[in-house]
């Protein structure tokens, strides 16, 4: 029985992971997984099967547990009491009510307001690479910072708050990889860090209630649900989901995308010859990296998915990375191909009512960054073995060492 979906270390060797996922597709779109220490679940890997599940949010809910955990982790989460409740923990009707508060803000027309800021950040990223003089770690020097600067901008936070937000997204949430965890913190200190964030976001709420602006924090701070102010815990959840969902994910796509270009110089040359290919290349990078490895759903009814009978109460692991490697949709799925005609059919942003709220923003970030970088890159190669994050949830790389030459800035 494969531990492909439960063992964080397996995601540390992405090439092997991808190969095994493609082999699994030959055995069908959905597989029963029984691993010691985990509740049994179904790994849904077929592209069509994942869409089927996502099209039926009433039959397959995010509650009670939207992210995989071992029995031990789930027991721990249960004793920790009031969990932060975010969009991904919610089902209808709550989910729709909370999502509609910010949905318009993320629509393409509204996102265009970000174009200038993204171009500025992209120029800064290229300048930084230039200043580093030909050797850099693309993850740590560029990809880790860029999307977090964007989060600060959309929430309307000052640059001075960058270190604090970095701590929030890297250490408190989504840190399954041992290198990213703060093992030096005692439980009391961890509580203190969390309280620090409560104080910080409570202050932010008070500021935006007193002086509303046109940023996202203003929408959250003043949000109402059924004509009453949004409860405090849900406000915290909203700030946290925007910050965390928008950071690691996009950073992983940038770092994994650049790595793919370094490993496939012929693809890089295609982009240099024809910069119009950049938007399609970005879709292929997102297909290839699928930084959100999974979300879980719980069946509320007996159902059939991909020809397999599912019982009410069963747990389903939607494997976006495996779905993006489905040979029934993607010809020769293990080929990284910036000209792939259906690259945009990837399901890395999910589908249906939970479809990634920041998808348009993430695409714009990647297009802007690579749009600025690629014309300046004269050469690019890996300068060492990249390290990948050992996580079953969100991530990609921890390091992408590169050697490069850039054309001088004009
Ligand atoms: C390449 C980058 C990104 C990837 C791969 C990604 C992927 C995903 C996925 C797979 C989901 C769940 C979809 C589902 O259940 O069907 C999701 C949800 C979400 N994402 Fe993203 N995301 C990215 C960037 C962003 C950004 C930049 C933001 C915001 C700043 C963002 C905010 C959200 C939010 C708020 C949700 C919850 C939506 C809901 O439950 O209604 N994401 N994302």
Tab-separated table of C-alpha atoms and ligand atoms in Angstrom:
chain	number	residue	atom	x	y	z
A	1	UNK	CA	0.000	0.000	0.000
A	2	UNK	CA	1.517	3.299	-1.029
A	3	UNK	CA	2.479	5.927	1.535
A	4	UNK	CA	2.643	8.490	-1.256
A	5	UNK	CA	-0.132	10.629	0.246
A	6	UNK	CA	0.596	10.386	3.975
A	7	UNK	CA	4.365	10.440	4.242
A	8	UNK	CA	5.719	14.016	4.066
A	9	UNK	CA	9.135	12.662	3.062
A	10	UNK	CA	7.699	11.237	-0.145
A	11	UNK	CA	6.910	14.812	-1.256
A	12	UNK	CA	10.568	15.578	-0.623
A	13	UNK	CA	11.464	13.607	-3.755
A	14	UNK	CA	9.129	15.150	-6.281
A	15	UNK	CA	10.475	13.353	-9.300
A	16	UNK	CA	9.808	9.956	-7.743
A	17	UNK	CA	6.438	11.190	-6.455
A	18	UNK	CA	5.348	12.277	-9.920
A	19	UNK	CA	6.463	8.999	-11.500
A	20	UNK	CA	4.586	6.897	-8.977
A	21	UNK	CA	1.467	9.041	-9.331
A	22	UNK	CA	1.458	8.446	-13.082
A	23	UNK	CA	1.776	4.689	-12.471
A	24	UNK	CA	-1.132	4.842	-10.014
A	25	UNK	CA	-3.344	6.399	-12.697
A	26	UNK	CA	-3.131	3.112	-14.589
A	27	UNK	CA	-4.935	1.515	-11.618
A	28	UNK	CA	-7.894	3.912	-11.714
A	29	UNK	CA	-8.928	7.390	-10.567
A	30	UNK	CA	-9.490	6.554	-6.904
A	31	UNK	CA	-7.565	4.363	-4.473
A	32	UNK	CA	-8.257	3.115	-0.956
A	33	UNK	CA	-5.408	4.110	1.368
A	34	UNK	CA	-4.900	2.342	4.677
A	35	UNK	CA	-1.791	3.457	6.509
A	36	UNK	CA	-0.878	2.762	10.126
A	37	UNK	CA	-1.695	5.743	12.333
A	38	UNK	CA	-4.195	7.246	9.853
A	39	UNK	CA	-7.904	6.849	9.371
A	40	UNK	CA	-8.456	5.005	6.081
A	41	UNK	CA	-9.318	7.327	3.194
A	42	UNK	CA	-9.778	7.433	-0.564
A	43	UNK	CA	-7.049	9.101	-2.597
A	44	UNK	CA	-8.872	10.766	-5.489
A	45	UNK	CA	-6.265	11.193	-8.223
A	46	UNK	CA	-8.229	11.291	-11.482
A	47	UNK	CA	-8.724	14.769	-12.928
A	48	UNK	CA	-12.398	14.092	-13.734
A	49	UNK	CA	-12.980	12.373	-10.383
A	50	UNK	CA	-11.628	15.388	-8.447
A	51	UNK	CA	-13.920	17.692	-10.431
A	52	UNK	CA	-16.855	15.334	-9.715
A	53	UNK	CA	-16.279	15.598	-5.982
A	54	UNK	CA	-15.807	19.385	-6.092
A	55	UNK	CA	-19.018	19.824	-8.076
A	56	UNK	CA	-21.015	18.336	-5.197
A	57	UNK	CA	-20.069	20.426	-2.144
A	58	UNK	CA	-23.235	19.394	-0.291
A	59	UNK	CA	-22.443	15.701	-0.681
A	60	UNK	CA	-18.708	16.084	-0.001
A	61	UNK	CA	-18.075	18.652	2.704
A	62	UNK	CA	-14.938	20.352	3.983
A	63	UNK	CA	-16.129	19.908	7.568
A	64	UNK	CA	-15.240	18.348	9.875
A	65	UNK	CA	-11.570	17.936	8.830
A	66	UNK	CA	-10.398	19.625	5.603
A	67	UNK	CA	-6.683	18.773	5.904
A	68	UNK	CA	-5.108	15.341	6.464
A	69	UNK	CA	-3.724	14.559	9.902
A	70	UNK	CA	-2.529	11.388	11.574
A	71	UNK	CA	-4.657	10.042	14.447
A	72	UNK	CA	-2.152	11.640	16.809
A	73	UNK	CA	-2.285	15.038	15.080
A	74	UNK	CA	-6.077	14.985	14.986
A	75	UNK	CA	-6.275	14.148	18.694
A	76	UNK	CA	-3.928	17.041	19.434
A	77	UNK	CA	-5.936	19.463	17.304
A	78	UNK	CA	-9.120	18.358	19.100
A	79	UNK	CA	-7.658	19.147	22.538
A	80	UNK	CA	-6.410	22.551	21.419
A	81	UNK	CA	-9.999	23.782	21.563
A	82	UNK	CA	-11.290	26.666	19.489
A	83	UNK	CA	-9.551	26.361	16.154
A	84	UNK	CA	-9.306	29.215	13.761
A	85	UNK	CA	-12.241	28.921	11.384
A	86	UNK	CA	-11.497	29.956	7.812
A	87	UNK	CA	-13.176	29.621	4.423
A	88	UNK	CA	-11.655	26.192	3.963
A	89	UNK	CA	-13.249	24.951	7.189
A	90	UNK	CA	-16.690	26.121	6.106
A	91	UNK	CA	-19.524	24.658	4.055
A	92	UNK	CA	-22.695	26.263	2.775
A	93	UNK	CA	-24.463	28.404	3.770
A	94	UNK	CA	-21.717	29.999	5.908
A	95	UNK	CA	-19.009	29.596	3.318
A	96	UNK	CA	-20.874	31.614	0.669
A	97	UNK	CA	-21.660	34.393	3.124
A	98	UNK	CA	-18.028	34.765	4.179
A	99	UNK	CA	-16.607	34.367	0.702
A	100	UNK	CA	-18.885	37.000	-0.809
A	101	UNK	CA	-17.378	39.623	1.534
A	102	UNK	CA	-14.128	39.655	-0.432
A	103	UNK	CA	-14.989	37.846	-3.689
A	104	UNK	CA	-15.389	41.039	-5.752
A	105	UNK	CA	-12.111	42.400	-4.453
A	106	UNK	CA	-10.292	39.424	-5.998
A	107	UNK	CA	-12.026	39.578	-9.396
A	108	UNK	CA	-9.800	40.306	-12.420
A	109	UNK	CA	-11.118	43.831	-12.981
A	110	UNK	CA	-10.383	44.741	-9.404
A	111	UNK	CA	-7.036	42.933	-9.355
A	112	UNK	CA	-5.754	45.154	-12.161
A	113	UNK	CA	-5.138	47.770	-9.499
A	114	UNK	CA	-2.201	45.575	-8.450
A	115	UNK	CA	-0.392	45.682	-11.806
A	116	UNK	CA	1.935	48.582	-10.989
A	117	UNK	CA	2.860	47.203	-7.579
A	118	UNK	CA	3.619	43.791	-9.071
A	119	UNK	CA	5.818	45.339	-11.757
A	120	UNK	CA	7.684	47.250	-9.069
A	121	UNK	CA	8.243	44.068	-7.032
A	122	UNK	CA	9.342	42.196	-10.162
A	123	UNK	CA	11.906	44.893	-11.008
A	124	UNK	CA	13.167	44.755	-7.421
A	125	UNK	CA	13.507	40.974	-7.662
A	126	UNK	CA	15.598	41.220	-10.825
A	127	UNK	CA	17.701	44.015	-9.273
A	128	UNK	CA	18.318	41.799	-6.278
A	129	UNK	CA	19.507	38.961	-8.486
A	130	UNK	CA	21.766	41.426	-10.281
A	131	UNK	CA	23.180	42.671	-6.985
A	132	UNK	CA	23.867	39.101	-5.866
A	133	UNK	CA	26.232	38.857	-8.806
A	134	UNK	CA	25.412	35.566	-10.504
A	135	UNK	CA	24.750	33.099	-7.690
A	136	UNK	CA	21.616	33.047	-5.578
A	137	UNK	CA	19.078	30.856	-3.893
A	138	UNK	CA	15.978	31.652	-5.902
A	139	UNK	CA	13.680	30.414	-3.135
A	140	UNK	CA	15.228	32.323	-0.246
A	141	UNK	CA	16.331	35.409	-2.165
A	142	UNK	CA	13.268	35.960	-4.352
A	143	UNK	CA	10.327	33.531	-4.173
A	144	UNK	CA	9.920	33.587	-0.399
A	145	UNK	CA	9.634	37.375	-0.262
A	146	UNK	CA	7.733	38.457	-3.336
A	147	UNK	CA	4.285	36.984	-2.519
A	148	UNK	CA	4.499	38.129	1.081
A	149	UNK	CA	5.158	41.698	-0.060
A	150	UNK	CA	2.002	41.328	-2.163
A	151	UNK	CA	0.026	40.167	0.883
A	152	UNK	CA	1.214	43.222	2.823
A	153	UNK	CA	0.062	45.423	-0.049
A	154	UNK	CA	-3.400	43.881	-0.405
A	155	UNK	CA	-4.039	43.917	3.332
A	156	UNK	CA	-2.708	47.468	3.455
A	157	UNK	CA	0.064	46.710	5.967
A	158	UNK	CA	3.324	48.676	6.206
A	159	UNK	CA	6.627	47.117	5.075
A	160	UNK	CA	7.820	47.283	8.683
A	161	UNK	CA	5.392	44.459	9.520
A	162	UNK	CA	7.106	42.096	7.099
A	163	UNK	CA	9.105	40.082	9.712
A	164	UNK	CA	6.030	39.540	11.822
A	165	UNK	CA	3.960	38.308	8.875
A	166	UNK	CA	6.798	36.043	7.807
A	167	UNK	CA	6.696	34.464	11.246
A	168	UNK	CA	2.960	33.995	10.944
A	169	UNK	CA	3.014	32.256	7.591
A	170	UNK	CA	6.211	30.256	8.069
A	171	UNK	CA	6.148	29.150	11.644
A	172	UNK	CA	2.673	29.164	13.029
A	173	UNK	CA	0.775	27.744	10.105
A	174	UNK	CA	1.631	25.159	7.530
A	175	UNK	CA	4.981	24.195	9.049
A	176	UNK	CA	5.108	20.418	8.790
A	177	UNK	CA	8.651	20.323	7.507
A	178	UNK	CA	11.038	20.019	10.493
A	179	UNK	CA	13.337	22.734	9.100
A	180	UNK	CA	10.498	25.243	9.138
A	181	UNK	CA	9.160	24.471	12.609
A	182	UNK	CA	10.070	26.441	15.687
A	183	UNK	CA	11.155	23.567	17.895
A	184	UNK	CA	12.820	25.974	20.289
A	185	UNK	CA	9.471	27.305	21.495
A	186	UNK	CA	7.885	25.882	24.648
A	187	UNK	CA	4.077	25.449	24.574
A	188	UNK	CA	3.786	28.610	26.714
A	189	UNK	CA	5.912	30.578	24.246
A	190	UNK	CA	3.821	29.263	21.373
A	191	UNK	CA	0.702	30.519	23.098
A	192	UNK	CA	2.437	33.876	23.512
A	193	UNK	CA	3.213	34.028	19.769
A	194	UNK	CA	-0.411	33.276	18.957
A	195	UNK	CA	-1.626	35.894	21.402
A	196	UNK	CA	0.734	38.375	19.775
A	197	UNK	CA	-1.103	37.809	16.500
A	198	UNK	CA	-4.479	38.184	18.118
A	199	UNK	CA	-3.352	41.527	19.517
A	200	UNK	CA	-1.886	42.544	16.177
A	201	UNK	CA	-4.996	41.712	14.150
A	202	UNK	CA	-7.312	43.132	16.796
A	203	UNK	CA	-5.368	46.399	16.509
A	204	UNK	CA	-5.641	46.244	12.727
A	205	UNK	CA	-9.404	45.751	12.987
A	206	UNK	CA	-9.736	48.740	15.322
A	207	UNK	CA	-7.659	50.920	12.954
A	208	UNK	CA	-9.697	50.050	9.887
A	209	UNK	CA	-12.970	50.507	11.715
A	210	UNK	CA	-11.873	53.971	12.817
A	211	UNK	CA	-10.384	54.903	9.444
A	212	UNK	CA	-11.602	52.738	6.576
A	213	UNK	CA	-9.444	52.640	3.417
A	214	UNK	CA	-9.761	50.708	0.156
A	215	UNK	CA	-7.677	47.717	1.308
A	216	UNK	CA	-8.720	44.165	2.087
A	217	UNK	CA	-8.230	44.588	5.838
A	218	UNK	CA	-10.957	47.266	5.752
A	219	UNK	CA	-13.393	44.797	4.168
A	220	UNK	CA	-12.618	42.157	6.784
A	221	UNK	CA	-12.618	44.559	9.740
A	222	UNK	CA	-16.014	45.970	8.817
A	223	UNK	CA	-17.532	42.773	7.420
A	224	UNK	CA	-21.035	41.769	8.419
A	225	UNK	CA	-22.673	38.357	8.223
A	226	UNK	CA	-26.475	38.261	8.267
A	227	UNK	CA	-26.404	41.975	9.150
A	228	UNK	CA	-24.325	41.482	12.295
A	229	UNK	CA	-20.586	42.175	12.619
A	230	UNK	CA	-18.402	39.181	11.790
A	231	UNK	CA	-17.315	37.397	15.014
A	232	UNK	CA	-13.721	38.089	16.136
A	233	UNK	CA	-12.489	34.521	15.689
A	234	UNK	CA	-13.716	34.462	12.099
A	235	UNK	CA	-12.050	37.825	11.435
A	236	UNK	CA	-8.757	36.366	12.653
A	237	UNK	CA	-9.366	33.358	10.437
A	238	UNK	CA	-9.913	35.622	7.464
A	239	UNK	CA	-6.669	37.557	7.942
A	240	UNK	CA	-4.778	34.333	8.515
A	241	UNK	CA	-6.168	32.507	5.464
A	242	UNK	CA	-5.371	35.425	3.161
A	243	UNK	CA	-1.827	35.650	4.511
A	244	UNK	CA	-1.027	31.947	4.586
A	245	UNK	CA	-2.912	30.826	1.463
A	246	UNK	CA	-1.342	33.608	-0.557
A	247	UNK	CA	2.242	33.118	0.571
A	248	UNK	CA	3.700	29.583	0.574
A	249	UNK	CA	1.588	28.564	-2.398
A	250	UNK	CA	2.753	31.299	-4.740
A	251	UNK	CA	6.338	31.109	-3.472
A	252	UNK	CA	6.355	27.380	-4.228
A	253	UNK	CA	5.030	27.927	-7.745
A	254	UNK	CA	7.689	30.578	-8.443
A	255	UNK	CA	10.561	28.495	-7.096
A	256	UNK	CA	9.391	25.262	-8.727
A	257	UNK	CA	8.737	27.099	-11.988
A	258	UNK	CA	12.214	28.575	-12.118
A	259	UNK	CA	13.743	25.225	-11.232
A	260	UNK	CA	11.871	23.646	-14.143
A	261	UNK	CA	13.292	26.301	-16.498
A	262	UNK	CA	16.815	25.724	-15.175
A	263	UNK	CA	16.408	21.997	-15.758
A	264	UNK	CA	14.890	22.426	-19.215
A	265	UNK	CA	17.034	24.999	-21.045
A	266	UNK	CA	15.249	24.311	-24.336
A	267	UNK	CA	11.991	25.490	-22.695
A	268	UNK	CA	13.764	28.574	-21.434
A	269	UNK	CA	14.963	29.344	-24.961
A	270	UNK	CA	11.410	29.024	-26.289
A	271	UNK	CA	10.287	31.670	-23.816
A	272	UNK	CA	13.171	33.955	-24.660
A	273	UNK	CA	12.379	33.758	-28.338
A	274	UNK	CA	8.685	34.360	-27.771
A	275	UNK	CA	7.788	36.245	-24.550
A	276	UNK	CA	4.111	35.926	-25.529
A	277	UNK	CA	4.406	32.357	-24.254
A	278	UNK	CA	4.923	33.515	-20.668
A	279	UNK	CA	1.229	33.298	-19.600
A	280	UNK	CA	1.000	29.725	-20.902
A	281	UNK	CA	4.326	28.873	-19.281
A	282	UNK	CA	2.916	30.159	-15.990
A	283	UNK	CA	-0.047	27.766	-16.306
A	284	UNK	CA	2.372	24.926	-16.990
A	285	UNK	CA	4.459	25.910	-13.953
A	286	UNK	CA	1.344	25.826	-11.792
A	287	UNK	CA	0.299	22.460	-13.255
A	288	UNK	CA	3.800	21.149	-12.660
A	289	UNK	CA	4.217	22.408	-9.094
A	290	UNK	CA	0.627	22.150	-7.704
A	291	UNK	CA	1.800	23.668	-4.401
A	292	UNK	CA	-1.393	22.753	-2.543
A	293	UNK	CA	-0.937	19.004	-2.386
A	294	UNK	CA	-4.412	18.187	-1.173
A	295	UNK	CA	-7.604	19.090	0.612
A	296	UNK	CA	-9.877	16.554	2.308
A	297	UNK	CA	-13.610	16.090	1.894
A	298	UNK	CA	-16.030	13.985	3.943
A	299	UNK	CA	-18.849	12.131	2.147
A	300	UNK	CA	-22.269	12.994	3.571
A	301	UNK	CA	-24.104	10.464	1.381
A	302	UNK	CA	-23.425	7.124	-0.257
A	303	UNK	CA	-22.084	7.938	-3.702
A	304	UNK	CA	-20.108	6.665	-6.648
A	305	UNK	CA	-16.944	8.436	-7.793
A	306	UNK	CA	-14.791	7.210	-10.649
A	307	UNK	CA	-16.775	3.953	-10.698
A	308	UNK	CA	-16.072	3.244	-7.011
A	309	UNK	CA	-18.690	3.149	-4.272
A	310	UNK	CA	-18.115	5.635	-1.469
A	311	UNK	CA	-20.032	5.343	1.810
A	312	UNK	CA	-21.403	8.238	3.848
A	313	UNK	CA	-18.723	9.172	6.396
A	314	UNK	CA	-15.780	8.218	4.145
A	315	UNK	CA	-12.827	10.581	3.934
A	316	UNK	CA	-11.487	11.694	0.529
A	317	UNK	CA	-8.046	13.132	-0.254
A	318	UNK	CA	-8.234	15.328	-3.358
A	319	UNK	CA	-4.729	15.039	-4.799
A	320	UNK	CA	-4.285	18.121	-6.971
A	321	UNK	CA	-0.718	17.187	-7.853
A	322	UNK	CA	-1.781	13.721	-9.049
A	323	UNK	CA	-4.780	15.225	-10.897
A	324	UNK	CA	-2.378	17.474	-12.801
A	325	UNK	CA	-0.479	14.385	-13.934
A	326	UNK	CA	-3.502	12.501	-15.238
A	327	UNK	CA	-2.537	11.043	-18.644
A	328	UNK	CA	-6.215	11.063	-19.663
A	329	UNK	CA	-6.049	14.880	-19.759
A	330	UNK	CA	-2.368	15.766	-20.086
A	331	UNK	CA	-0.470	14.129	-22.872
A	332	UNK	CA	2.896	12.832	-21.623
A	333	UNK	CA	2.239	14.364	-18.168
A	334	UNK	CA	5.842	14.077	-16.941
A	335	UNK	CA	7.028	16.452	-19.669
A	336	UNK	CA	7.411	20.091	-18.616
A	337	UNK	CA	6.200	21.899	-21.719
A	338	UNK	CA	5.667	25.659	-21.828
A	339	UNK	CA	3.752	25.248	-25.097
A	340	UNK	CA	1.365	22.603	-23.740
A	341	UNK	CA	-1.935	23.570	-25.347
A	342	UNK	CA	-4.153	22.594	-22.409
A	343	UNK	CA	-1.844	23.567	-19.524
A	344	UNK	CA	-4.598	25.829	-18.153
A	345	UNK	CA	-6.788	22.772	-17.574
A	346	UNK	CA	-4.737	22.059	-14.438
A	347	UNK	CA	-6.644	21.806	-11.175
A	348	UNK	CA	-3.984	23.288	-8.909
A	349	UNK	CA	-6.464	26.007	-7.858
A	350	UNK	CA	-9.203	23.476	-7.113
A	351	UNK	CA	-12.683	23.885	-8.528
A	352	UNK	CA	-16.239	24.855	-7.597
A	353	UNK	CA	-17.301	26.895	-4.608
A	354	UNK	CA	-13.891	26.744	-2.916
A	355	UNK	CA	-11.956	27.558	-6.119
A	356	UNK	CA	-8.893	29.517	-5.061
A	357	UNK	CA	-9.892	33.088	-4.299
A	358	UNK	CA	-6.400	34.328	-5.144
A	359	UNK	CA	-5.972	32.443	-8.448
A	360	UNK	CA	-6.033	35.578	-10.576
A	361	UNK	CA	-3.612	37.354	-8.263
A	362	UNK	CA	-1.230	34.371	-8.186
A	363	UNK	CA	-1.244	34.201	-11.989
A	364	UNK	CA	-0.537	37.924	-12.238
A	365	UNK	CA	2.379	37.622	-9.802
A	366	UNK	CA	4.006	34.811	-11.747
A	367	UNK	CA	3.430	36.495	-15.111
A	368	UNK	CA	4.899	39.730	-13.870
A	369	UNK	CA	7.948	38.114	-12.251
A	370	UNK	CA	8.833	35.844	-15.170
A	371	UNK	CA	7.857	38.533	-17.676
A	372	UNK	CA	10.542	40.798	-16.181
A	373	UNK	CA	13.116	38.126	-15.475
A	374	UNK	CA	13.205	36.004	-18.611
A	375	UNK	CA	14.213	38.743	-21.087
A	376	UNK	CA	17.145	39.623	-18.797
A	377	UNK	CA	18.436	36.072	-18.270
A	378	UNK	CA	21.353	35.225	-20.543
A	379	UNK	CA	22.120	31.962	-18.826
A	380	UNK	CA	20.600	29.919	-16.033
A	381	UNK	CA	21.565	26.654	-14.369
A	382	UNK	CA	21.195	24.922	-11.041
A	383	UNK	CA	24.203	25.482	-8.790
A	384	UNK	CA	23.395	22.562	-6.492
A	385	UNK	CA	20.629	20.130	-5.647
A	386	UNK	CA	17.431	22.017	-4.656
A	387	UNK	CA	15.847	20.955	-1.381
A	388	UNK	CA	12.152	20.257	-1.350
A	389	UNK	CA	9.738	20.773	1.529
A	390	UNK	CA	8.646	17.584	3.240
A	391	UNK	CA	4.991	18.353	3.657
A	392	UNK	CA	1.746	16.661	2.647
A	393	UNK	CA	-0.119	19.976	2.595
A	394	UNK	CA	1.359	23.150	1.094
A	395	UNK	CA	4.855	23.671	-0.167
A	396	UNK	CA	7.494	23.092	-2.728
A	397	UNK	CA	11.060	24.139	-2.264
A	398	UNK	CA	13.252	25.224	0.617
A	399	UNK	CA	16.213	26.055	-1.595
A	400	UNK	CA	16.784	26.479	-5.340
A	401	UNK	CA	20.479	27.344	-5.767
A	402	UNK	CA	21.123	28.902	-9.176
A	403	UNK	CA	23.962	30.334	-11.234
A	404	UNK	CA	23.046	32.880	-13.900
A	405	UNK	CA	24.064	35.840	-15.996
A	406	UNK	CA	21.828	38.818	-16.629
A	407	UNK	CA	21.961	41.392	-19.380
A	408	UNK	CA	22.856	44.796	-17.912
A	409	UNK	CA	19.867	46.933	-16.973
A	410	UNK	CA	19.118	49.643	-19.522
B	1	LIG	C1	0.007	29.334	-7.057
B	1	LIG	C2	-0.607	29.816	-6.013
B	1	LIG	C3	-1.847	29.217	-5.369
B	1	LIG	C4	-2.326	27.941	-5.422
B	1	LIG	C5	-1.745	26.747	-6.158
B	1	LIG	C6	-3.550	27.919	-4.632
B	1	LIG	C7	-4.356	26.791	-4.466
B	1	LIG	C8	-5.554	26.767	-3.775
B	1	LIG	C9	-6.412	25.611	-3.636
B	1	LIG	C10	-6.139	24.222	-4.223
B	1	LIG	C11	-7.487	25.972	-2.910
B	1	LIG	C12	-8.678	25.090	-2.506
B	1	LIG	C13	-9.610	24.952	-3.689
B	1	LIG	C14	-10.687	23.911	-3.527
B	1	LIG	O1	-10.951	23.438	-2.401
B	1	LIG	O2	-11.301	23.587	-4.552
B	1	LIG	C15	-7.308	27.367	-2.560
B	1	LIG	C16	-8.185	28.107	-1.789
B	1	LIG	C17	-7.947	29.400	-1.405
B	1	LIG	N1	-6.917	30.229	-1.804
B	1	LIG	FE1	-5.406	29.726	-3.039
B	1	LIG	N2	-3.763	29.163	-4.111
B	1	LIG	C18	-2.754	29.993	-4.538
B	1	LIG	C19	-2.619	31.344	-4.263
B	1	LIG	C20	-3.477	32.083	-3.485
B	1	LIG	C21	-3.364	33.504	-3.233
B	1	LIG	C22	-2.307	34.425	-3.818
B	1	LIG	C23	-4.387	33.833	-2.357
B	1	LIG	C24	-4.748	35.170	-1.748
B	1	LIG	C25	-3.961	36.159	-1.511
B	1	LIG	C26	-5.144	32.629	-2.118
B	1	LIG	C27	-6.261	32.544	-1.303
B	1	LIG	C28	-7.069	31.444	-1.180
B	1	LIG	C29	-8.266	31.403	-0.336
B	1	LIG	C30	-8.790	32.558	0.509
B	1	LIG	C31	-8.807	30.117	-0.484
B	1	LIG	C32	-10.077	29.559	0.192
B	1	LIG	C33	-11.231	29.690	-0.783
B	1	LIG	C34	-12.516	29.039	-0.301
B	1	LIG	O3	-12.473	28.096	0.493
B	1	LIG	O4	-13.583	29.520	-0.736
B	1	LIG	N3	-4.564	31.601	-2.819
B	1	LIG	N4	-6.135	27.834	-3.117
